Short mmCIF file of C-alpha atoms in Angstrom, two decimals:
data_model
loop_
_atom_site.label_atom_id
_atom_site.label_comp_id
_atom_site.label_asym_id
_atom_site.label_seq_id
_atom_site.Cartn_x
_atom_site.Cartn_y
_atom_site.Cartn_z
CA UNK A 4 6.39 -14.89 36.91
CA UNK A 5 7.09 -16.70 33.73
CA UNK A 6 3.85 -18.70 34.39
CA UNK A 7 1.76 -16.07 34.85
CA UNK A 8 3.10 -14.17 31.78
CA UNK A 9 2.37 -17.29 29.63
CA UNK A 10 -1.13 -17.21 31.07
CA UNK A 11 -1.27 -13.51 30.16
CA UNK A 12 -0.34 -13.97 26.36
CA UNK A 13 -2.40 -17.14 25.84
CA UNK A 14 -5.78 -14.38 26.15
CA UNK A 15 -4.28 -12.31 23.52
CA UNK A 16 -1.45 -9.70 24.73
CA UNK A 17 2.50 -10.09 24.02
CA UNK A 18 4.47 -10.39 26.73
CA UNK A 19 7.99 -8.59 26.63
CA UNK A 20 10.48 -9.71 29.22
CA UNK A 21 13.95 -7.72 29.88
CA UNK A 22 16.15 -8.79 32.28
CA UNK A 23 18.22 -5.87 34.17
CA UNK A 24 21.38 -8.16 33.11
CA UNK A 25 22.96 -6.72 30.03
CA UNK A 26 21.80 -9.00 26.76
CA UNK A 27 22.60 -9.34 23.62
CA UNK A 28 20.00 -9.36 20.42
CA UNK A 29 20.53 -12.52 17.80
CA UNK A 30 19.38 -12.88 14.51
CA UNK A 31 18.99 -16.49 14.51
CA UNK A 32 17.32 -19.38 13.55
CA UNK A 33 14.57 -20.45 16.44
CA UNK A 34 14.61 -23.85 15.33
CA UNK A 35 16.50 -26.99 17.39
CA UNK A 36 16.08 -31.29 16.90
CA UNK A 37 12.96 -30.90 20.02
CA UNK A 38 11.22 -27.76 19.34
CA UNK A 39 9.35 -28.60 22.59
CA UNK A 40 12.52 -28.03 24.68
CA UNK A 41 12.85 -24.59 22.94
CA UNK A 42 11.67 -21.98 25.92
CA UNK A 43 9.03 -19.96 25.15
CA UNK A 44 8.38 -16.95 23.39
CA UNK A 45 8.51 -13.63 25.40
CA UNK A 46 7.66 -11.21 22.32
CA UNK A 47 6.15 -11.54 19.51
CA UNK A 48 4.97 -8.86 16.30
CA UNK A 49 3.30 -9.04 13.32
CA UNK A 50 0.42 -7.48 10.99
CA UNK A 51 -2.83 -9.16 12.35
CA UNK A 52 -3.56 -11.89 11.90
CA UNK A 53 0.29 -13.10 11.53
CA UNK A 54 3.38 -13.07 13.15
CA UNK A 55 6.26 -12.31 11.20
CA UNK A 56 8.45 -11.81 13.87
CA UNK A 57 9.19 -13.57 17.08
CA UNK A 58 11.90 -13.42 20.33
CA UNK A 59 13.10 -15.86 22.89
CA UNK A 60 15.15 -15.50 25.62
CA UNK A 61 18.18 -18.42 25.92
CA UNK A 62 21.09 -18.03 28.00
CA UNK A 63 20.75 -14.77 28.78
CA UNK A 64 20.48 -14.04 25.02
CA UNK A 65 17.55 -12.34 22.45
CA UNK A 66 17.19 -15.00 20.28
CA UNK A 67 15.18 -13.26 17.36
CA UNK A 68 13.37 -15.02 14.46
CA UNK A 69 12.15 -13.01 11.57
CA UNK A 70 9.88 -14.14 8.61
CA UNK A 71 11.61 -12.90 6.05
CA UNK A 72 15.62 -13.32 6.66
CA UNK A 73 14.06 -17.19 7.45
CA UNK A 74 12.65 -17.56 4.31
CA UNK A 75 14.93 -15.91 1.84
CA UNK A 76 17.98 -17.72 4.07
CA UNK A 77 19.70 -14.21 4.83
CA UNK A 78 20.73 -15.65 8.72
CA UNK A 79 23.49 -17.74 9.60
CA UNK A 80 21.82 -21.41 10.27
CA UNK A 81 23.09 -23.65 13.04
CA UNK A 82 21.77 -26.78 11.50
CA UNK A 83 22.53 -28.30 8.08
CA UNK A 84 21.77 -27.32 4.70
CA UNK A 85 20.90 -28.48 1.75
CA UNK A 86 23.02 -28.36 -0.96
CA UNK A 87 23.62 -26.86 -3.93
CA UNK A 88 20.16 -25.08 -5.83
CA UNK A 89 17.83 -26.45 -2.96
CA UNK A 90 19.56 -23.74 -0.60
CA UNK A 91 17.44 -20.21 0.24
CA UNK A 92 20.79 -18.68 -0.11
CA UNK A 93 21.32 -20.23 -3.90
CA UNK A 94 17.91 -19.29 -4.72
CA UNK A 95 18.17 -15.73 -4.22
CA UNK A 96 20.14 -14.97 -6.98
CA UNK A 97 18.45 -16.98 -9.32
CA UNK A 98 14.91 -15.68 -8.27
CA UNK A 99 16.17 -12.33 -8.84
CA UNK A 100 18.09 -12.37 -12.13
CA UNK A 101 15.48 -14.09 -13.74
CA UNK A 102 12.31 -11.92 -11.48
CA UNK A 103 14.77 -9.33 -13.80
CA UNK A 104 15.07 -10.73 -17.26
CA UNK A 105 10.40 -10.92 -16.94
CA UNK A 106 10.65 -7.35 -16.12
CA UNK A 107 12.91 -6.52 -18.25
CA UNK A 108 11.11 -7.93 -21.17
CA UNK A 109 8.08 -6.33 -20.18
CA UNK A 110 9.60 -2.62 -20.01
CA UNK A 111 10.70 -3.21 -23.49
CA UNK A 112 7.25 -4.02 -25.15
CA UNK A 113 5.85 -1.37 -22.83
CA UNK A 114 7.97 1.56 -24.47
CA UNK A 115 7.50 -0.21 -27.66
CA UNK A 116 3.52 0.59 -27.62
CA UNK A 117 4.39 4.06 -25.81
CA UNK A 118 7.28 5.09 -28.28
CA UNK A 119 7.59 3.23 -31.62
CA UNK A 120 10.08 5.56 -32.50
CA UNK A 121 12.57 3.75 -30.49
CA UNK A 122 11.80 0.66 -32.87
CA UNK A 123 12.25 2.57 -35.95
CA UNK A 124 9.39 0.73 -37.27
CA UNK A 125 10.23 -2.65 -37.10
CA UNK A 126 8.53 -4.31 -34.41
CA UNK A 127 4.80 -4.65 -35.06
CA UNK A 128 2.17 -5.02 -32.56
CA UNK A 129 2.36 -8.90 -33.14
CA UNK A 130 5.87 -8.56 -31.65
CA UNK A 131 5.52 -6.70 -28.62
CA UNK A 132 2.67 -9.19 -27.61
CA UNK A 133 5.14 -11.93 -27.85
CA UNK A 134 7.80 -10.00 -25.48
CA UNK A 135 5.12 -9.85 -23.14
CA UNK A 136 4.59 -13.50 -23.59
CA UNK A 137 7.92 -13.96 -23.16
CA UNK A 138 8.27 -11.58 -19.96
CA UNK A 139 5.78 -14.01 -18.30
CA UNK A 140 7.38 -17.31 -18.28
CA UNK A 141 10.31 -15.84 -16.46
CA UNK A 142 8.25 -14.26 -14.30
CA UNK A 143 6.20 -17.67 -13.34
CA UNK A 144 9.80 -19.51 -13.30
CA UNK A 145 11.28 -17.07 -10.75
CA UNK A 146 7.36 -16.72 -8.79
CA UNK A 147 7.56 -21.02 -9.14
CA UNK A 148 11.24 -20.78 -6.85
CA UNK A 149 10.26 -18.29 -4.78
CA UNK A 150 7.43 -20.07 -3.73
CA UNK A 151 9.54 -23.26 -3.03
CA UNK A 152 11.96 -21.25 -1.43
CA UNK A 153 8.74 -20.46 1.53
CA UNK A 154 7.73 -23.98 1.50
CA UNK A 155 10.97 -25.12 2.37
CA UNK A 156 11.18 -22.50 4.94
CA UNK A 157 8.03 -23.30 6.71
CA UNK A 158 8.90 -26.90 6.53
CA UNK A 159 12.10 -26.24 8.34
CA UNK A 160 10.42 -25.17 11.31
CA UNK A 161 7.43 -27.95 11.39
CA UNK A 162 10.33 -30.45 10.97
CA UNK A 163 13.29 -28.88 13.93
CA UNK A 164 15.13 -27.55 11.67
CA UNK A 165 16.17 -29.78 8.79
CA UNK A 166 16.36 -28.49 5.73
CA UNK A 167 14.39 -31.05 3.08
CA UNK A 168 12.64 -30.43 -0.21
CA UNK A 169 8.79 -30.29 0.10
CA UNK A 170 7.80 -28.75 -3.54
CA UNK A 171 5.26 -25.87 -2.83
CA UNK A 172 4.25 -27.26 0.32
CA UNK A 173 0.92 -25.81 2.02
CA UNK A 174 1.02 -23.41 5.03
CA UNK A 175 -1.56 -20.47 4.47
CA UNK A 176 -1.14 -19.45 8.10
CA UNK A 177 2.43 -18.31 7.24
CA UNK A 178 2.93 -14.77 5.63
CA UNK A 179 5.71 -15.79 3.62
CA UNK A 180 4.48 -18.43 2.04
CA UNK A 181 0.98 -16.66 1.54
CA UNK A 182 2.48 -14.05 -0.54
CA UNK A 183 4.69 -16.28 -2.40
CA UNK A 184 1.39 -18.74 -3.35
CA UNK A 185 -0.25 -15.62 -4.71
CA UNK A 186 2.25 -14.26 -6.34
CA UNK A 187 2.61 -17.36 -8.66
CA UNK A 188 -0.70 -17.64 -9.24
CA UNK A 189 -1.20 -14.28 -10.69
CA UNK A 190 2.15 -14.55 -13.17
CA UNK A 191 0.17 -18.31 -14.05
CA UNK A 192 -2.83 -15.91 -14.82
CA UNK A 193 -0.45 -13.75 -16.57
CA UNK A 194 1.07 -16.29 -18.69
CA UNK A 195 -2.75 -17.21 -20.14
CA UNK A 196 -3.39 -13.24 -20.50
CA UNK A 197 -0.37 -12.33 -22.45
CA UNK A 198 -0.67 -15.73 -24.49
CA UNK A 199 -4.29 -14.90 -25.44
CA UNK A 200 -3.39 -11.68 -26.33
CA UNK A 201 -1.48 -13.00 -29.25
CA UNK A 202 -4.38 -13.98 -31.14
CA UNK A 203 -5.36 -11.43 -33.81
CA UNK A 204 -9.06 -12.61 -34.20
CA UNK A 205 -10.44 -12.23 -30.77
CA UNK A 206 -13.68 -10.13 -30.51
CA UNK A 207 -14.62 -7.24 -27.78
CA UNK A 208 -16.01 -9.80 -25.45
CA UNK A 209 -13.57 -12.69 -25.76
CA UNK A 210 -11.04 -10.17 -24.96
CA UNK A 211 -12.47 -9.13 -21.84
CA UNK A 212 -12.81 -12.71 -20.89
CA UNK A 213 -9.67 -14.36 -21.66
CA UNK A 214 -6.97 -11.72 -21.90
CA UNK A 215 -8.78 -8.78 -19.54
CA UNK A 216 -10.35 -11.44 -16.84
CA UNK A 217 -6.51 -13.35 -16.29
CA UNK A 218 -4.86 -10.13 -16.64
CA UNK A 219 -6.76 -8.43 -13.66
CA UNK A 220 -7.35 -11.20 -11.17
CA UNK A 221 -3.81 -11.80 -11.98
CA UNK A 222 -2.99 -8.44 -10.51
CA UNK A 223 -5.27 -8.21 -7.67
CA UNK A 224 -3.07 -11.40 -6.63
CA UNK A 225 0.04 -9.69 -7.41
CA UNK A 226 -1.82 -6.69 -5.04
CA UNK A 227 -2.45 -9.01 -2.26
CA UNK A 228 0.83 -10.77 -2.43
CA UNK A 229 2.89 -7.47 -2.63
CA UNK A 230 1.17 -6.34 0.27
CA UNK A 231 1.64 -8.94 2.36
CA UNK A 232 5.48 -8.81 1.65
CA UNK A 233 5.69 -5.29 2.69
CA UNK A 234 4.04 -6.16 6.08
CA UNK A 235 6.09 -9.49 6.75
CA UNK A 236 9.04 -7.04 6.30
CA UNK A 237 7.43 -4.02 8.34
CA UNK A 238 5.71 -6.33 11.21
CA UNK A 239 2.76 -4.09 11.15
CA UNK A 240 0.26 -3.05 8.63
CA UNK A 241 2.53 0.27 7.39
CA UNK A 242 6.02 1.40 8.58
CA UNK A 243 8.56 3.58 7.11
CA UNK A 244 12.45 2.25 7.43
CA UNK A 245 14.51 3.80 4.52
CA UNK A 246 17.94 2.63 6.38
CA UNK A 247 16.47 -0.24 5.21
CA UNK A 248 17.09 -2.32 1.89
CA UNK A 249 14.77 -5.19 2.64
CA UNK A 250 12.13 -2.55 2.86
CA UNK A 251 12.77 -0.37 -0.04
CA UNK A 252 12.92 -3.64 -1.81
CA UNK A 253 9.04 -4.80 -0.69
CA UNK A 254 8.11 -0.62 -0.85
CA UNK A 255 8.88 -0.84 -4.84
CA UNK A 256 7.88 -3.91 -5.13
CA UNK A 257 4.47 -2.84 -3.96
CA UNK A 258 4.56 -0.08 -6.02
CA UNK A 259 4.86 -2.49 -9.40
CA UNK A 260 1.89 -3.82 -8.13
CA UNK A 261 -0.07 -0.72 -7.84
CA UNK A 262 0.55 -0.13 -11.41
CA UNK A 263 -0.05 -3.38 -12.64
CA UNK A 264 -3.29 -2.90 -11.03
CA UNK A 265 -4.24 0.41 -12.84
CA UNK A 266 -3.13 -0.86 -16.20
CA UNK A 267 -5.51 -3.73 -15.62
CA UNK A 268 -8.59 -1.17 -14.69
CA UNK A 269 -7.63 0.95 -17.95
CA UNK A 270 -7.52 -2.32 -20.23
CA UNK A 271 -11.36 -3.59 -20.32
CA UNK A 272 -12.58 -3.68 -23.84
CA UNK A 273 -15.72 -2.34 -24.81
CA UNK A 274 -18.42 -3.28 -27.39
CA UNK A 275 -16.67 -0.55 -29.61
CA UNK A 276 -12.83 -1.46 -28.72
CA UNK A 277 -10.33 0.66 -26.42
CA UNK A 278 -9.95 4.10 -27.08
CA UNK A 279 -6.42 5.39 -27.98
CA UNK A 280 -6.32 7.35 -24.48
CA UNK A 281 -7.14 3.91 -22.29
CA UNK A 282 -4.22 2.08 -24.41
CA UNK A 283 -1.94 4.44 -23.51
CA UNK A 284 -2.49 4.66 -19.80
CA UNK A 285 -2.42 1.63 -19.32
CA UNK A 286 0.29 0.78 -20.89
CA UNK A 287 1.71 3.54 -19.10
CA UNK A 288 1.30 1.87 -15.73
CA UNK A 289 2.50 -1.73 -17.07
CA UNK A 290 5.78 0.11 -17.97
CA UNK A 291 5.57 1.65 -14.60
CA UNK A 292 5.51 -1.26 -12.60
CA UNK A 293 7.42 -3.39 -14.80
CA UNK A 294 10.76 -1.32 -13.98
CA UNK A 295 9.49 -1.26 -10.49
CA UNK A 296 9.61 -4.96 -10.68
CA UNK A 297 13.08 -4.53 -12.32
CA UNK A 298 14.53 -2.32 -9.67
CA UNK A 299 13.08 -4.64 -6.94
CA UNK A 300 14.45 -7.07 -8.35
CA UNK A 301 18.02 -6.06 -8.87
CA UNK A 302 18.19 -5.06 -4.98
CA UNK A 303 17.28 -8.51 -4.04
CA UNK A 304 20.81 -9.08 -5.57
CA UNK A 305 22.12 -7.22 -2.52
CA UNK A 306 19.76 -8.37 0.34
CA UNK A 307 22.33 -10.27 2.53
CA UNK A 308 22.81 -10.72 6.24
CA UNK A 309 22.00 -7.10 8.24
CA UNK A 310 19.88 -5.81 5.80
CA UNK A 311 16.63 -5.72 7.09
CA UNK A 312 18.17 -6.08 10.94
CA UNK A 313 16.58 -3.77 13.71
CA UNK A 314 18.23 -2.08 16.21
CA UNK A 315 18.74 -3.98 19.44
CA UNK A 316 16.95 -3.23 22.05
CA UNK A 317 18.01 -2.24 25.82
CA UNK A 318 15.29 -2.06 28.45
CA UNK A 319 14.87 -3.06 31.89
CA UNK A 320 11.54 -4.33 32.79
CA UNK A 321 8.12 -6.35 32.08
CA UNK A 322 5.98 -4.63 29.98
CA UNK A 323 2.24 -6.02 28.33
CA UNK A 324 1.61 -4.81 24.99
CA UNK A 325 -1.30 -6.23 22.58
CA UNK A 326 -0.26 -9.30 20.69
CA UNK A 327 -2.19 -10.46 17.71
CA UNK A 328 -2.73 -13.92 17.90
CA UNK A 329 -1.77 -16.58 20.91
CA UNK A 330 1.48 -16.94 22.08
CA UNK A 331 2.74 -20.35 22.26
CA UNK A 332 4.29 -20.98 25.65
CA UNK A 333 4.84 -23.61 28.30
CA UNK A 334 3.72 -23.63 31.76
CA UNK A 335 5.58 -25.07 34.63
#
């Protein structure tokens, strides 16, 4: 039977086996010294055209991997680690203290432009560019670790689970890593937008070209990337789960990007300049998903084990659902 379920999911359909023995659902690493020996998957789920979550049955046992918990080190490992600020578990706090100090920086110049009252006049225009400058570099910093974070990740499993550092690594086929490559590449794009905007003597056009352009490919990355971090968490292209924090934390997260994204639409310049009305707005939205950012990026403080876990599941029986890509599996 187990052959001729492999056969089944190799032409595109996921193939969910449960066994009328009572099991047991585990949130753990499916990674082992052979990775050939490991047996084959049985279910598998993601947002097409990835899989972001994964299930194998071993001694009687749900073995369940999931993108995310992988990535950001929220499972308990069986193999070694590496020590000290290499470790997922290390980085998380880093990436989201500092993700938090870049957002933080940007709500302030936000309700700077917004309210100047709240400066009581001292903080010119000149100033609040240079907290948005600011803002970026810890956003790149934290974007820069999250991004190693994934390529260590993904490394672990090409490699059998070691744990080795591999820089930014290069595995577009996995949705973690995707989302963390874009991501960094828009605050990059950010950093040259909110430099640029420093300089007092740029004209209509060569605003539009190097502080509008970076600014709003910047946050159709930070779009794309958001996105794809709400469906590595959901495992389908939308889902609703507010018992869980791993999903509020990619729902607001998602959100920040949304309003990045208007405030970029609002901010072209024209021949004539921006009008007071497309300022505001837009600043508006940057101050709207800057403290989405900053919310996002306090809960990551609390993602731990259990947080994003599912309920287990109790069935009885074979059942053929569609899967979205080709199940690896072995044949006999």
């Amino acid at each position: 039977m187990l052959k001729d379920s492999c056969r089944t999911a190799s032409i595109g359909t996921r193939v969910v086996m449960r066994a009328e023995m009572n099991q047991t659902e585990s949130s753990m690493p499916l990674t082992s010294d052979h990775p050939e020996d490991l047996p084959p998957v049985i279910e598998a789920s993601g947002a097409w055209p990835f899989v972001s979550r994964s299930v194998r049955l071993i001694e009687g046992t749900r073995q369940v991997w999931n993108s995310r918990p992988h990535r950001k080190g929220t499972i308990p490992r069986a193999f070694p680690r590496v020590a000290g600020i290499f470790s997922a578990e290390y980085l998380n706090a880093w990436i989201g203290t500092v993700f938090a100090v870049g957002a933080a920086c940007f709500v302030v110049a936000s309700c700077g432009s917004l309210f100047p009252w709240m400066m009581e006049g001292t903080v010119s225009g000149d100033h609040l560019n240079a907290i948005y400058f600011a803002g970026s570099i810890p956003f790149t910093t934290a974007a820069g670790l999250q991004l190693f974070q994934a390529a260590t990740a993904s490394a672990r499993l090409d490699d059998g689970g070691l744990d080795r550092p591999v820089g930014f690594g290069w595995y577009p086929r996995d949705i973690g890593w995707l989302s963390s490559a874009l991501q960094f590449v828009g605050t990059v794009l950010f950093n040259f937008n909110t430099f640029d905007a420093m300089s007092p003597s740029l004209n209509w056009l060569q605003q539009d070209l190097v502080v509008w352009g970076p600014d709003l490919v910047g946050s159709i990355l930070f779009l794309a990337s958001g996105y794809l971090a709400f469906i590595e968490t959901c495992h389908a292209h939308w889902a609703f789960q507010p018992r869980s924090l791993t999903w509020w934390i990619v729902w607001i997260n998602l959100l920040g990007c949304v309003g990045f994204m208007i405030s970029a639409c609002f901010a072209f310049v024209l021949p004539g300049g921006m009008s007071e009305r497309a300022i505001t707005v837009s600043t508006a939205w940057t101050l709207q998903g800057a403290v989405c950012f900053l919310i996002g990026a306090l809960l990551t403080l609390f993602e731990s084990p259990g947080s994003g876990e599912e309920p287990q599941e109790a069935a009885s029986e074979l059942v053929e659902v569609p899967l979205p890509f080709s199940a690896p599996c072995e044949h006999e």
